[in-house]
């Protein structure tokens, strides 16, 4: 049953059987919510590739699998290439007439973490988007290398503590800003690019549907709160995601054909970034007086980004 | 339906062109590739056949060799025939995925045009890339000339895709010496070649939606070992399939291939063991020496580098009067004996005959291996044979400028 016919969250959380609840992700991990939301967005058959990372190591441990779809994992950086190959084979076999069920509708999807997408697999992702294979790439953005114990990635925001960008007596954590991968993907000219969040599940479902239904290579960056490395209580995943979207640390928007920008969620009450930061252990040190300037800097950056997004939207260019 | 390509009974093709024609005739569904000298013309060839309707496939030019092999794995798991080509640095960049491809049991055909590995950067032929991949769990076939490159590429699909094997296959040929040298080739007509290769049989394909499949699962200490052992067994057992495919190919074409090729060996007292185009050089030298000096010289050439034919090497050594062997390694050994030397020595250790064996590092970065040099090496073997022991360092460098370089003296009283 696809999202179009799902009425409420209760129904939404129980319909999909293509991703089994039995897996090894931490309780409260948002990765599985995003996967289920993707699967709820379509009734079509799915061919899914996944980079190495928390999602992969937790859902396909031989002799078990959580995937009741066609699924492939090769390595840390190459899910975009794996899906490129699968999509090319689909076209070749369709032409040749060797598919078992040539009329079966199918969608190709690749999942990566921020580590595998912003960093090590960036070139593989860029190549696949540029070639325009008919697929959707989804980043489960938890802003760190969670599977290997919480190291920095180029998605980690400034000021966050990670095991390789530590906060200490001489450091406030990561000193570099988060990479704007959405802008980079839009600059590829991808037909549909969006930043979404699992707490805004209806918007997310629509965004996923749009990406799946758009021909060509589409890209979605989704915030994925990580209870273990962000250090919050597992029951608070959606609360933290709400703080992320309401503080505009994670603005929700789409970019069509590389230029047409639409804001998809406008918080009624925009909250301060410190409310978001304060809910997570990884930012605890920022609340010391000597690090206050980092919070101010983050707030300034967030305000500027929101201003930019609104102006881009208004400009309709 | 792909257009028919007009082919003469006798063509003058170089190794690259011959290989690309074999890919076309096998009607490969997906080629995902990245260019590198000297293998580029193989994939350019496939691309031109796609562009002109001579093959119904998809040509995916990706952004690196790592991505090329990754896309090949994704394509192969989707139930069709897959091939690509590379050399040298491109091969090195692919290495991570070579292991993943074989571990995932995807019968991809990789045509490797052998070239040196940097540094120093060098585009010429040696076997550094072949050796880099030797433990990657692939079947490795070795062509010594353009005809063989064509023949063995066709065989590679049959072998790798065989349901008892399901392993990827590398088909090696020497950079430039084979890949770029136009030679007489007898190709098959399209329908004959395709019939020999056969239709691709999908296994656990991702595009059959009646059954969910998970490819590339995680295993730790509980199952990893069993998977790797099973993979190794499949590789070892592929010997019977390789023999059967070679027999079929002989029945079809009259051209005979064996997992170990031997030349002039029945009465040979000394032999050179080599891979690639040097086999033909060594054979010329052996023929001349037999005429000129009556030295009973022969040549041994593993046609299949993996699974290594220990069984046949042992038989070959025990069924000839061999006293001394020179094993030629065209790759910098990096602080050890050459890899081929080690394999041959391991096989020879369990023979009755136990010939004297020395190792030559040669031909690095495309350094020429001449008939004269091969003759000199044969004569040196003759000296060992006559003395009844090794009279030189065990490892020597052949064709190197400057003072002689050798390692590991044998100690004798
Ligand atoms: C080539 C390679 N380098 C490093 C690793 C180790 N590694 C595996 S997963 C991972 C981090 C994953 O981070 P991310 O992509 O953000 O996914 P997450 O686990 O956070 O969901 C690392 C560093 C690897 N498997 N392969
Ligand atoms: S470490 Fe984080 S991303 Fe990984 S499974 Fe746990 S909550 Fe999810
Ligand atoms: Mg991550």
PDB file of N, CA and C in Angstrom, chain A residues 45-48 56-57 60-65 67-78 81-82 84-86 88-93 95-96 99-100 104-106 108 123-124 127-128 131 133, chain B residues 27-30 56-58 60-64 66-67 70-71 73-82 96-97 100 104 202 205-209 211-219 222-223 227:
ATOM      1  N   UNK A  45       8.144  -2.426  -7.505  1.00  0.00           N
ATOM      2  CA  UNK A  45       9.263  -3.255  -7.061  1.00  0.00           C
ATOM      3  C   UNK A  45      10.469  -2.358  -6.831  1.00  0.00           C
ATOM      4  N   UNK A  46      11.307  -2.767  -5.914  1.00  0.00           N
ATOM      5  CA  UNK A  46      12.482  -1.954  -5.594  1.00  0.00           C
ATOM      6  C   UNK A  46      13.762  -2.750  -5.799  1.00  0.00           C
ATOM      7  N   UNK A  47      14.750  -2.089  -6.401  1.00  0.00           N
ATOM      8  CA  UNK A  47      16.115  -2.613  -6.397  1.00  0.00           C
ATOM      9  C   UNK A  47      16.920  -1.600  -5.596  1.00  0.00           C
ATOM     10  N   UNK A  48      17.509  -2.060  -4.497  1.00  0.00           N
ATOM     11  CA  UNK A  48      18.145  -1.137  -3.549  1.00  0.00           C
ATOM     12  C   UNK A  48      19.617  -1.496  -3.380  1.00  0.00           C
ATOM     13  N   UNK A  56      23.635  -0.929   6.637  1.00  0.00           N
ATOM     14  CA  UNK A  56      24.023  -2.182   5.973  1.00  0.00           C
ATOM     15  C   UNK A  56      24.433  -3.255   6.981  1.00  0.00           C
ATOM     16  N   UNK A  57      25.298  -2.881   7.951  1.00  0.00           N
ATOM     17  CA  UNK A  57      25.785  -3.919   8.869  1.00  0.00           C
ATOM     18  C   UNK A  57      24.686  -4.410   9.812  1.00  0.00           C
ATOM     19  N   UNK A  60      21.681  -6.968   7.141  1.00  0.00           N
ATOM     20  CA  UNK A  60      21.977  -8.100   6.256  1.00  0.00           C
ATOM     21  C   UNK A  60      23.145  -8.889   6.826  1.00  0.00           C
ATOM     22  N   UNK A  61      22.933  -9.440   7.996  1.00  0.00           N
ATOM     23  CA  UNK A  61      23.973 -10.249   8.622  1.00  0.00           C
ATOM     24  C   UNK A  61      23.632 -11.713   8.364  1.00  0.00           C
ATOM     25  N   UNK A  62      24.419 -12.331   7.515  1.00  0.00           N
ATOM     26  CA  UNK A  62      24.193 -13.715   7.122  1.00  0.00           C
ATOM     27  C   UNK A  62      23.997 -14.598   8.360  1.00  0.00           C
ATOM     28  N   UNK A  63      23.018 -15.492   8.386  1.00  0.00           N
ATOM     29  CA  UNK A  63      22.105 -15.886   7.302  1.00  0.00           C
ATOM     30  C   UNK A  63      20.759 -15.140   7.337  1.00  0.00           C
ATOM     31  N   UNK A  64      20.746 -13.926   7.868  1.00  0.00           N
ATOM     32  CA  UNK A  64      19.489 -13.179   7.946  1.00  0.00           C
ATOM     33  C   UNK A  64      19.515 -11.971   7.022  1.00  0.00           C
ATOM     34  N   UNK A  65      18.322 -11.496   6.688  1.00  0.00           N
ATOM     35  CA  UNK A  65      18.222 -10.229   5.971  1.00  0.00           C
ATOM     36  C   UNK A  65      16.915  -9.554   6.353  1.00  0.00           C
ATOM     37  N   UNK A  67      15.659  -7.322   4.313  1.00  0.00           N
ATOM     38  CA  UNK A  67      15.201  -6.744   3.050  1.00  0.00           C
ATOM     39  C   UNK A  67      14.345  -7.725   2.279  1.00  0.00           C
ATOM     40  N   UNK A  68      13.064  -7.424   2.179  1.00  0.00           N
ATOM     41  CA  UNK A  68      12.189  -8.250   1.355  1.00  0.00           C
ATOM     42  C   UNK A  68      12.041  -7.591  -0.022  1.00  0.00           C
ATOM     43  N   UNK A  69      13.181  -7.226  -0.588  1.00  0.00           N
ATOM     44  CA  UNK A  69      13.262  -6.596  -1.917  1.00  0.00           C
ATOM     45  C   UNK A  69      14.570  -7.089  -2.527  1.00  0.00           C
ATOM     46  N   UNK A  70      14.855  -6.649  -3.734  1.00  0.00           N
ATOM     47  CA  UNK A  70      16.183  -6.908  -4.294  1.00  0.00           C
ATOM     48  C   UNK A  70      17.147  -5.930  -3.643  1.00  0.00           C
ATOM     49  N   UNK A  71      18.214  -6.447  -3.087  1.00  0.00           N
ATOM     50  CA  UNK A  71      19.113  -5.587  -2.310  1.00  0.00           C
ATOM     51  C   UNK A  71      20.568  -5.989  -2.557  1.00  0.00           C
ATOM     52  N   UNK A  72      21.438  -4.982  -2.654  1.00  0.00           N
ATOM     53  CA  UNK A  72      22.859  -5.287  -2.850  1.00  0.00           C
ATOM     54  C   UNK A  72      23.737  -4.321  -2.068  1.00  0.00           C
ATOM     55  N   UNK A  73      24.774  -4.872  -1.485  1.00  0.00           N
ATOM     56  CA  UNK A  73      25.832  -4.075  -0.862  1.00  0.00           C
ATOM     57  C   UNK A  73      27.152  -4.573  -1.429  1.00  0.00           C
ATOM     58  N   UNK A  74      28.010  -3.648  -1.865  1.00  0.00           N
ATOM     59  CA  UNK A  74      29.342  -4.064  -2.321  1.00  0.00           C
ATOM     60  C   UNK A  74      30.392  -3.534  -1.345  1.00  0.00           C
ATOM     61  N   UNK A  75      30.493  -2.218  -1.212  1.00  0.00           N
ATOM     62  CA  UNK A  75      31.518  -1.635  -0.347  1.00  0.00           C
ATOM     63  C   UNK A  75      31.035  -0.325   0.249  1.00  0.00           C
ATOM     64  N   UNK A  76      31.974   0.411   0.841  1.00  0.00           N
ATOM     65  CA  UNK A  76      31.659   1.621   1.581  1.00  0.00           C
ATOM     66  C   UNK A  76      31.258   2.766   0.652  1.00  0.00           C
ATOM     67  N   UNK A  77      31.871   2.798  -0.530  1.00  0.00           N
ATOM     68  CA  UNK A  77      31.782   4.001  -1.359  1.00  0.00           C
ATOM     69  C   UNK A  77      31.011   3.828  -2.656  1.00  0.00           C
ATOM     70  N   UNK A  78      30.576   2.606  -2.981  1.00  0.00           N
ATOM     71  CA  UNK A  78      30.169   2.369  -4.365  1.00  0.00           C
ATOM     72  C   UNK A  78      28.706   1.988  -4.591  1.00  0.00           C
ATOM     73  N   UNK A  81      27.455   3.370  -7.846  1.00  0.00           N
ATOM     74  CA  UNK A  81      27.893   2.639  -9.044  1.00  0.00           C
ATOM     75  C   UNK A  81      27.152   1.318  -9.159  1.00  0.00           C
ATOM     76  N   UNK A  82      26.913   0.660  -8.021  1.00  0.00           N
ATOM     77  CA  UNK A  82      26.193  -0.617  -8.053  1.00  0.00           C
ATOM     78  C   UNK A  82      24.810  -0.414  -8.656  1.00  0.00           C
ATOM     79  N   UNK A  84      23.928   2.026 -10.601  1.00  0.00           N
ATOM     80  CA  UNK A  84      24.120   2.390 -12.016  1.00  0.00           C
ATOM     81  C   UNK A  84      24.186   1.130 -12.872  1.00  0.00           C
ATOM     82  N   UNK A  85      24.945   0.158 -12.385  1.00  0.00           N
ATOM     83  CA  UNK A  85      25.089  -1.094 -13.123  1.00  0.00           C
ATOM     84  C   UNK A  85      23.770  -1.837 -13.220  1.00  0.00           C
ATOM     85  N   UNK A  86      23.030  -1.852 -12.104  1.00  0.00           N
ATOM     86  CA  UNK A  86      21.748  -2.564 -12.089  1.00  0.00           C
ATOM     87  C   UNK A  86      20.769  -1.899 -13.063  1.00  0.00           C
ATOM     88  N   UNK A  88      21.529  -0.056 -15.648  1.00  0.00           N
ATOM     89  CA  UNK A  88      21.982  -0.279 -17.031  1.00  0.00           C
ATOM     90  C   UNK A  88      21.590  -1.685 -17.496  1.00  0.00           C
ATOM     91  N   UNK A  89      21.727  -2.654 -16.594  1.00  0.00           N
ATOM     92  CA  UNK A  89      21.353  -4.028 -16.954  1.00  0.00           C
ATOM     93  C   UNK A  89      19.851  -4.125 -17.218  1.00  0.00           C
ATOM     94  N   UNK A  90      19.082  -3.401 -16.449  1.00  0.00           N
ATOM     95  CA  UNK A  90      17.627  -3.387 -16.673  1.00  0.00           C
ATOM     96  C   UNK A  90      17.326  -2.895 -18.089  1.00  0.00           C
ATOM     97  N   UNK A  91      17.978  -1.806 -18.473  1.00  0.00           N
ATOM     98  CA  UNK A  91      17.741  -1.251 -19.815  1.00  0.00           C
ATOM     99  C   UNK A  91      18.172  -2.237 -20.894  1.00  0.00           C
ATOM    100  N   UNK A  92      19.350  -2.829 -20.693  1.00  0.00           N
ATOM    101  CA  UNK A  92      19.880  -3.758 -21.697  1.00  0.00           C
ATOM    102  C   UNK A  92      18.947  -4.957 -21.867  1.00  0.00           C
ATOM    103  N   UNK A  93      18.481  -5.491 -20.747  1.00  0.00           N
ATOM    104  CA  UNK A  93      17.649  -6.701 -20.824  1.00  0.00           C
ATOM    105  C   UNK A  93      16.252  -6.371 -21.327  1.00  0.00           C
ATOM    106  N   UNK A  95      15.635  -4.116 -23.576  1.00  0.00           N
ATOM    107  CA  UNK A  95      15.846  -4.013 -25.024  1.00  0.00           C
ATOM    108  C   UNK A  95      15.892  -5.405 -25.654  1.00  0.00           C
ATOM    109  N   UNK A  96      16.600  -6.281 -24.991  1.00  0.00           N
ATOM    110  CA  UNK A  96      16.836  -7.615 -25.525  1.00  0.00           C
ATOM    111  C   UNK A  96      15.665  -8.557 -25.291  1.00  0.00           C
ATOM    112  N   UNK A  99      14.063 -10.043 -19.707  1.00  0.00           N
ATOM    113  CA  UNK A  99      13.544  -9.893 -18.342  1.00  0.00           C
ATOM    114  C   UNK A  99      12.440 -10.912 -18.101  1.00  0.00           C
ATOM    115  N   UNK A 100      12.390 -11.454 -16.888  1.00  0.00           N
ATOM    116  CA  UNK A 100      11.361 -12.449 -16.575  1.00  0.00           C
ATOM    117  C   UNK A 100       9.977 -11.833 -16.683  1.00  0.00           C
ATOM    118  N   UNK A 104       6.836  -5.476 -15.182  1.00  0.00           N
ATOM    119  CA  UNK A 104       6.824  -5.188 -13.737  1.00  0.00           C
ATOM    120  C   UNK A 104       7.443  -3.816 -13.492  1.00  0.00           C
ATOM    121  N   UNK A 105       6.708  -2.926 -12.808  1.00  0.00           N
ATOM    122  CA  UNK A 105       7.277  -1.600 -12.539  1.00  0.00           C
ATOM    123  C   UNK A 105       8.388  -1.699 -11.504  1.00  0.00           C
ATOM    124  N   UNK A 106       9.457  -0.946 -11.710  1.00  0.00           N
ATOM    125  CA  UNK A 106      10.609  -1.043 -10.806  1.00  0.00           C
ATOM    126  C   UNK A 106      11.219   0.335 -10.573  1.00  0.00           C
ATOM    127  N   UNK A 108      14.776   2.159  -8.800  1.00  0.00           N
ATOM    128  CA  UNK A 108      16.142   1.915  -8.331  1.00  0.00           C
ATOM    129  C   UNK A 108      16.512   2.968  -7.276  1.00  0.00           C
ATOM    130  N   UNK A 123      32.791  10.917  -5.155  1.00  0.00           N
ATOM    131  CA  UNK A 123      33.058  10.836  -6.598  1.00  0.00           C
ATOM    132  C   UNK A 123      32.103   9.845  -7.276  1.00  0.00           C
ATOM    133  N   UNK A 124      31.844   8.743  -6.612  1.00  0.00           N
ATOM    134  CA  UNK A 124      30.961   7.702  -7.150  1.00  0.00           C
ATOM    135  C   UNK A 124      29.542   8.260  -7.286  1.00  0.00           C
ATOM    136  N   UNK A 127      29.455  10.930 -10.071  1.00  0.00           N
ATOM    137  CA  UNK A 127      29.465  10.283 -11.381  1.00  0.00           C
ATOM    138  C   UNK A 127      28.091   9.746 -11.756  1.00  0.00           C
ATOM    139  N   UNK A 128      27.453   9.090 -10.809  1.00  0.00           N
ATOM    140  CA  UNK A 128      26.153   8.469 -11.100  1.00  0.00           C
ATOM    141  C   UNK A 128      25.087   9.538 -11.353  1.00  0.00           C
ATOM    142  N   UNK A 131      25.701  11.041 -14.805  1.00  0.00           N
ATOM    143  CA  UNK A 131      25.311  10.161 -15.911  1.00  0.00           C
ATOM    144  C   UNK A 131      23.796  10.083 -16.061  1.00  0.00           C
ATOM    145  N   UNK A 133      21.495   8.176 -14.491  1.00  0.00           N
ATOM    146  CA  UNK A 133      20.752   6.913 -14.371  1.00  0.00           C
ATOM    147  C   UNK A 133      19.403   7.192 -13.713  1.00  0.00           C
TER     148      UNK A 133
ATOM    149  N   UNK B  27      27.751 -10.942 -27.166  1.00  0.00           N
ATOM    150  CA  UNK B  27      26.582 -10.071 -26.927  1.00  0.00           C
ATOM    151  C   UNK B  27      26.488  -9.677 -25.457  1.00  0.00           C
ATOM    152  N   UNK B  28      27.602  -9.121 -24.966  1.00  0.00           N
ATOM    153  CA  UNK B  28      27.657  -8.672 -23.570  1.00  0.00           C
ATOM    154  C   UNK B  28      26.571  -7.619 -23.337  1.00  0.00           C
ATOM    155  N   UNK B  29      25.828  -7.770 -22.237  1.00  0.00           N
ATOM    156  CA  UNK B  29      24.719  -6.853 -21.953  1.00  0.00           C
ATOM    157  C   UNK B  29      25.193  -5.500 -21.438  1.00  0.00           C
ATOM    158  N   UNK B  30      26.154  -5.519 -20.521  1.00  0.00           N
ATOM    159  CA  UNK B  30      26.640  -4.258 -19.948  1.00  0.00           C
ATOM    160  C   UNK B  30      28.169  -4.262 -19.901  1.00  0.00           C
ATOM    161  N   UNK B  56      23.254  -5.372 -28.689  1.00  0.00           N
ATOM    162  CA  UNK B  56      22.152  -4.787 -27.911  1.00  0.00           C
ATOM    163  C   UNK B  56      22.573  -4.698 -26.466  1.00  0.00           C
ATOM    164  N   UNK B  57      23.391  -3.737 -26.142  1.00  0.00           N
ATOM    165  CA  UNK B  57      23.859  -3.663 -24.761  1.00  0.00           C
ATOM    166  C   UNK B  57      23.935  -2.227 -24.297  1.00  0.00           C
ATOM    167  N   UNK B  58      24.382  -2.067 -23.067  1.00  0.00           N
ATOM    168  CA  UNK B  58      24.559  -0.732 -22.486  1.00  0.00           C
ATOM    169  C   UNK B  58      26.039  -0.510 -22.221  1.00  0.00           C
ATOM    170  N   UNK B  60      28.444   1.877 -20.325  1.00  0.00           N
ATOM    171  CA  UNK B  60      28.386   2.875 -19.252  1.00  0.00           C
ATOM    172  C   UNK B  60      29.809   3.363 -18.974  1.00  0.00           C
ATOM    173  N   UNK B  61      30.108   4.586 -19.405  1.00  0.00           N
ATOM    174  CA  UNK B  61      31.438   5.136 -19.140  1.00  0.00           C
ATOM    175  C   UNK B  61      31.386   5.849 -17.798  1.00  0.00           C
ATOM    176  N   UNK B  62      31.975   5.251 -16.802  1.00  0.00           N
ATOM    177  CA  UNK B  62      31.907   5.772 -15.440  1.00  0.00           C
ATOM    178  C   UNK B  62      33.093   6.688 -15.149  1.00  0.00           C
ATOM    179  N   UNK B  63      33.231   7.094 -13.890  1.00  0.00           N
ATOM    180  CA  UNK B  63      34.221   8.123 -13.563  1.00  0.00           C
ATOM    181  C   UNK B  63      35.508   7.561 -12.965  1.00  0.00           C
ATOM    182  N   UNK B  64      35.617   6.235 -12.831  1.00  0.00           N
ATOM    183  CA  UNK B  64      36.880   5.637 -12.379  1.00  0.00           C
ATOM    184  C   UNK B  64      36.792   4.128 -12.554  1.00  0.00           C
ATOM    185  N   UNK B  66      37.399   1.994 -10.211  1.00  0.00           N
ATOM    186  CA  UNK B  66      36.725   1.440  -9.032  1.00  0.00           C
ATOM    187  C   UNK B  66      35.225   1.413  -9.283  1.00  0.00           C
ATOM    188  N   UNK B  67      34.711   2.516  -9.827  1.00  0.00           N
ATOM    189  CA  UNK B  67      33.283   2.588 -10.154  1.00  0.00           C
ATOM    190  C   UNK B  67      32.945   1.614 -11.280  1.00  0.00           C
ATOM    191  N   UNK B  70      32.572  -1.711  -9.798  1.00  0.00           N
ATOM    192  CA  UNK B  70      31.391  -1.683  -8.921  1.00  0.00           C
ATOM    193  C   UNK B  70      30.114  -1.771  -9.756  1.00  0.00           C
ATOM    194  N   UNK B  71      30.071  -1.023 -10.842  1.00  0.00           N
ATOM    195  CA  UNK B  71      28.892  -1.067 -11.718  1.00  0.00           C
ATOM    196  C   UNK B  71      28.784  -2.442 -12.369  1.00  0.00           C
ATOM    197  N   UNK B  73      29.585  -5.229 -10.970  1.00  0.00           N
ATOM    198  CA  UNK B  73      29.014  -6.126  -9.956  1.00  0.00           C
ATOM    199  C   UNK B  73      27.498  -5.903  -9.866  1.00  0.00           C
ATOM    200  N   UNK B  74      27.079  -4.640  -9.827  1.00  0.00           N
ATOM    201  CA  UNK B  74      25.642  -4.336  -9.771  1.00  0.00           C
ATOM    202  C   UNK B  74      24.914  -4.864 -10.994  1.00  0.00           C
ATOM    203  N   UNK B  75      25.557  -4.753 -12.150  1.00  0.00           N
ATOM    204  CA  UNK B  75      24.950  -5.231 -13.391  1.00  0.00           C
ATOM    205  C   UNK B  75      24.880  -6.757 -13.402  1.00  0.00           C
ATOM    206  N   UNK B  76      25.954  -7.394 -12.963  1.00  0.00           N
ATOM    207  CA  UNK B  76      25.991  -8.859 -12.984  1.00  0.00           C
ATOM    208  C   UNK B  76      24.942  -9.428 -12.031  1.00  0.00           C
ATOM    209  N   UNK B  77      24.767  -8.778 -10.881  1.00  0.00           N
ATOM    210  CA  UNK B  77      23.760  -9.248  -9.917  1.00  0.00           C
ATOM    211  C   UNK B  77      22.351  -9.041 -10.469  1.00  0.00           C
ATOM    212  N   UNK B  78      22.247  -8.289 -11.553  1.00  0.00           N
ATOM    213  CA  UNK B  78      20.947  -8.038 -12.171  1.00  0.00           C
ATOM    214  C   UNK B  78      20.672  -8.981 -13.344  1.00  0.00           C
ATOM    215  N   UNK B  79      21.497 -10.005 -13.466  1.00  0.00           N
ATOM    216  CA  UNK B  79      21.132 -11.125 -14.317  1.00  0.00           C
ATOM    217  C   UNK B  79      21.502 -11.065 -15.785  1.00  0.00           C
ATOM    218  N   UNK B  80      22.612 -10.461 -16.123  1.00  0.00           N
ATOM    219  CA  UNK B  80      23.041 -10.477 -17.522  1.00  0.00           C
ATOM    220  C   UNK B  80      24.542 -10.589 -17.652  1.00  0.00           C
ATOM    221  N   UNK B  81      24.974 -10.629 -18.924  1.00  0.00           N
ATOM    222  CA  UNK B  81      26.412 -10.829 -19.202  1.00  0.00           C
ATOM    223  C   UNK B  81      27.144  -9.495 -19.075  1.00  0.00           C
ATOM    224  N   UNK B  82      28.294  -9.529 -18.390  1.00  0.00           N
ATOM    225  CA  UNK B  82      29.015  -8.298 -18.067  1.00  0.00           C
ATOM    226  C   UNK B  82      30.504  -8.466 -18.350  1.00  0.00           C
ATOM    227  N   UNK B  96      39.992  -3.314  -4.690  1.00  0.00           N
ATOM    228  CA  UNK B  96      39.024  -3.560  -3.615  1.00  0.00           C
ATOM    229  C   UNK B  96      37.809  -4.316  -4.168  1.00  0.00           C
ATOM    230  N   UNK B  97      37.354  -3.867  -5.330  1.00  0.00           N
ATOM    231  CA  UNK B  97      36.121  -4.436  -5.891  1.00  0.00           C
ATOM    232  C   UNK B  97      36.371  -5.793  -6.548  1.00  0.00           C
ATOM    233  N   UNK B 100      35.543  -8.107  -3.957  1.00  0.00           N
ATOM    234  CA  UNK B 100      34.101  -8.112  -3.702  1.00  0.00           C
ATOM    235  C   UNK B 100      33.370  -8.871  -4.809  1.00  0.00           C
ATOM    236  N   UNK B 104      31.280 -12.213  -4.116  1.00  0.00           N
ATOM    237  CA  UNK B 104      29.844 -12.181  -4.404  1.00  0.00           C
ATOM    238  C   UNK B 104      29.485 -13.115  -5.560  1.00  0.00           C
ATOM    239  N   UNK B 202      20.716 -16.422 -15.707  1.00  0.00           N
ATOM    240  CA  UNK B 202      20.742 -15.628 -14.475  1.00  0.00           C
ATOM    241  C   UNK B 202      20.646 -16.501 -13.223  1.00  0.00           C
ATOM    242  N   UNK B 205      19.032 -13.307  -9.523  1.00  0.00           N
ATOM    243  CA  UNK B 205      19.096 -11.975 -10.123  1.00  0.00           C
ATOM    244  C   UNK B 205      18.175 -10.982  -9.410  1.00  0.00           C
ATOM    245  N   UNK B 206      18.597  -9.736  -9.418  1.00  0.00           N
ATOM    246  CA  UNK B 206      17.829  -8.688  -8.721  1.00  0.00           C
ATOM    247  C   UNK B 206      16.619  -8.213  -9.529  1.00  0.00           C
ATOM    248  N   UNK B 207      16.535  -8.643 -10.799  1.00  0.00           N
ATOM    249  CA  UNK B 207      15.413  -8.159 -11.611  1.00  0.00           C
ATOM    250  C   UNK B 207      14.296  -9.196 -11.756  1.00  0.00           C
ATOM    251  N   UNK B 208      14.389 -10.272 -10.989  1.00  0.00           N
ATOM    252  CA  UNK B 208      13.281 -11.220 -10.922  1.00  0.00           C
ATOM    253  C   UNK B 208      12.551 -10.934  -9.611  1.00  0.00           C
ATOM    254  N   UNK B 209      11.418 -10.250  -9.720  1.00  0.00           N
ATOM    255  CA  UNK B 209      10.767  -9.743  -8.509  1.00  0.00           C
ATOM    256  C   UNK B 209       9.875 -10.779  -7.833  1.00  0.00           C
ATOM    257  N   UNK B 211      11.069 -13.109  -6.286  1.00  0.00           N
ATOM    258  CA  UNK B 211      11.879 -13.636  -5.190  1.00  0.00           C
ATOM    259  C   UNK B 211      12.865 -12.557  -4.740  1.00  0.00           C
ATOM    260  N   UNK B 212      12.790 -12.195  -3.460  1.00  0.00           N
ATOM    261  CA  UNK B 212      13.719 -11.181  -2.950  1.00  0.00           C
ATOM    262  C   UNK B 212      15.116 -11.789  -2.822  1.00  0.00           C
ATOM    263  N   UNK B 213      16.135 -11.019  -3.174  1.00  0.00           N
ATOM    264  CA  UNK B 213      17.515 -11.500  -3.001  1.00  0.00           C
ATOM    265  C   UNK B 213      18.353 -10.453  -2.282  1.00  0.00           C
ATOM    266  N   UNK B 214      19.217 -10.921  -1.406  1.00  0.00           N
ATOM    267  CA  UNK B 214      20.169 -10.056  -0.709  1.00  0.00           C
ATOM    268  C   UNK B 214      21.568 -10.434  -1.181  1.00  0.00           C
ATOM    269  N   UNK B 215      22.246  -9.472  -1.797  1.00  0.00           N
ATOM    270  CA  UNK B 215      23.625  -9.699  -2.262  1.00  0.00           C
ATOM    271  C   UNK B 215      24.597  -8.912  -1.383  1.00  0.00           C
ATOM    272  N   UNK B 216      25.690  -9.537  -1.007  1.00  0.00           N
ATOM    273  CA  UNK B 216      26.734  -8.810  -0.288  1.00  0.00           C
ATOM    274  C   UNK B 216      26.461  -8.669   1.192  1.00  0.00           C
ATOM    275  N   UNK B 217      25.980  -9.753   1.806  1.00  0.00           N
ATOM    276  CA  UNK B 217      25.694  -9.722   3.245  1.00  0.00           C
ATOM    277  C   UNK B 217      26.991  -9.671   4.055  1.00  0.00           C
ATOM    278  N   UNK B 218      26.803  -9.348   5.311  1.00  0.00           N
ATOM    279  CA  UNK B 218      27.897  -9.284   6.276  1.00  0.00           C
ATOM    280  C   UNK B 218      28.101 -10.668   6.880  1.00  0.00           C
ATOM    281  N   UNK B 219      29.358 -11.095   7.055  1.00  0.00           N
ATOM    282  CA  UNK B 219      29.610 -12.291   7.866  1.00  0.00           C
ATOM    283  C   UNK B 219      30.802 -12.000   8.755  1.00  0.00           C
ATOM    284  N   UNK B 222      31.709 -16.160  12.504  1.00  0.00           N
ATOM    285  CA  UNK B 222      30.833 -17.328  12.472  1.00  0.00           C
ATOM    286  C   UNK B 222      30.699 -17.940  11.072  1.00  0.00           C
ATOM    287  N   UNK B 223      30.734 -17.111  10.006  1.00  0.00           N
ATOM    288  CA  UNK B 223      30.483 -17.654   8.671  1.00  0.00           C
ATOM    289  C   UNK B 223      31.500 -17.251   7.600  1.00  0.00           C
ATOM    290  N   UNK B 227      32.427 -19.209   3.855  1.00  0.00           N
ATOM    291  CA  UNK B 227      32.210 -18.593   2.538  1.00  0.00           C
ATOM    292  C   UNK B 227      33.493 -18.561   1.721  1.00  0.00           C
TER     293      UNK B 227
END
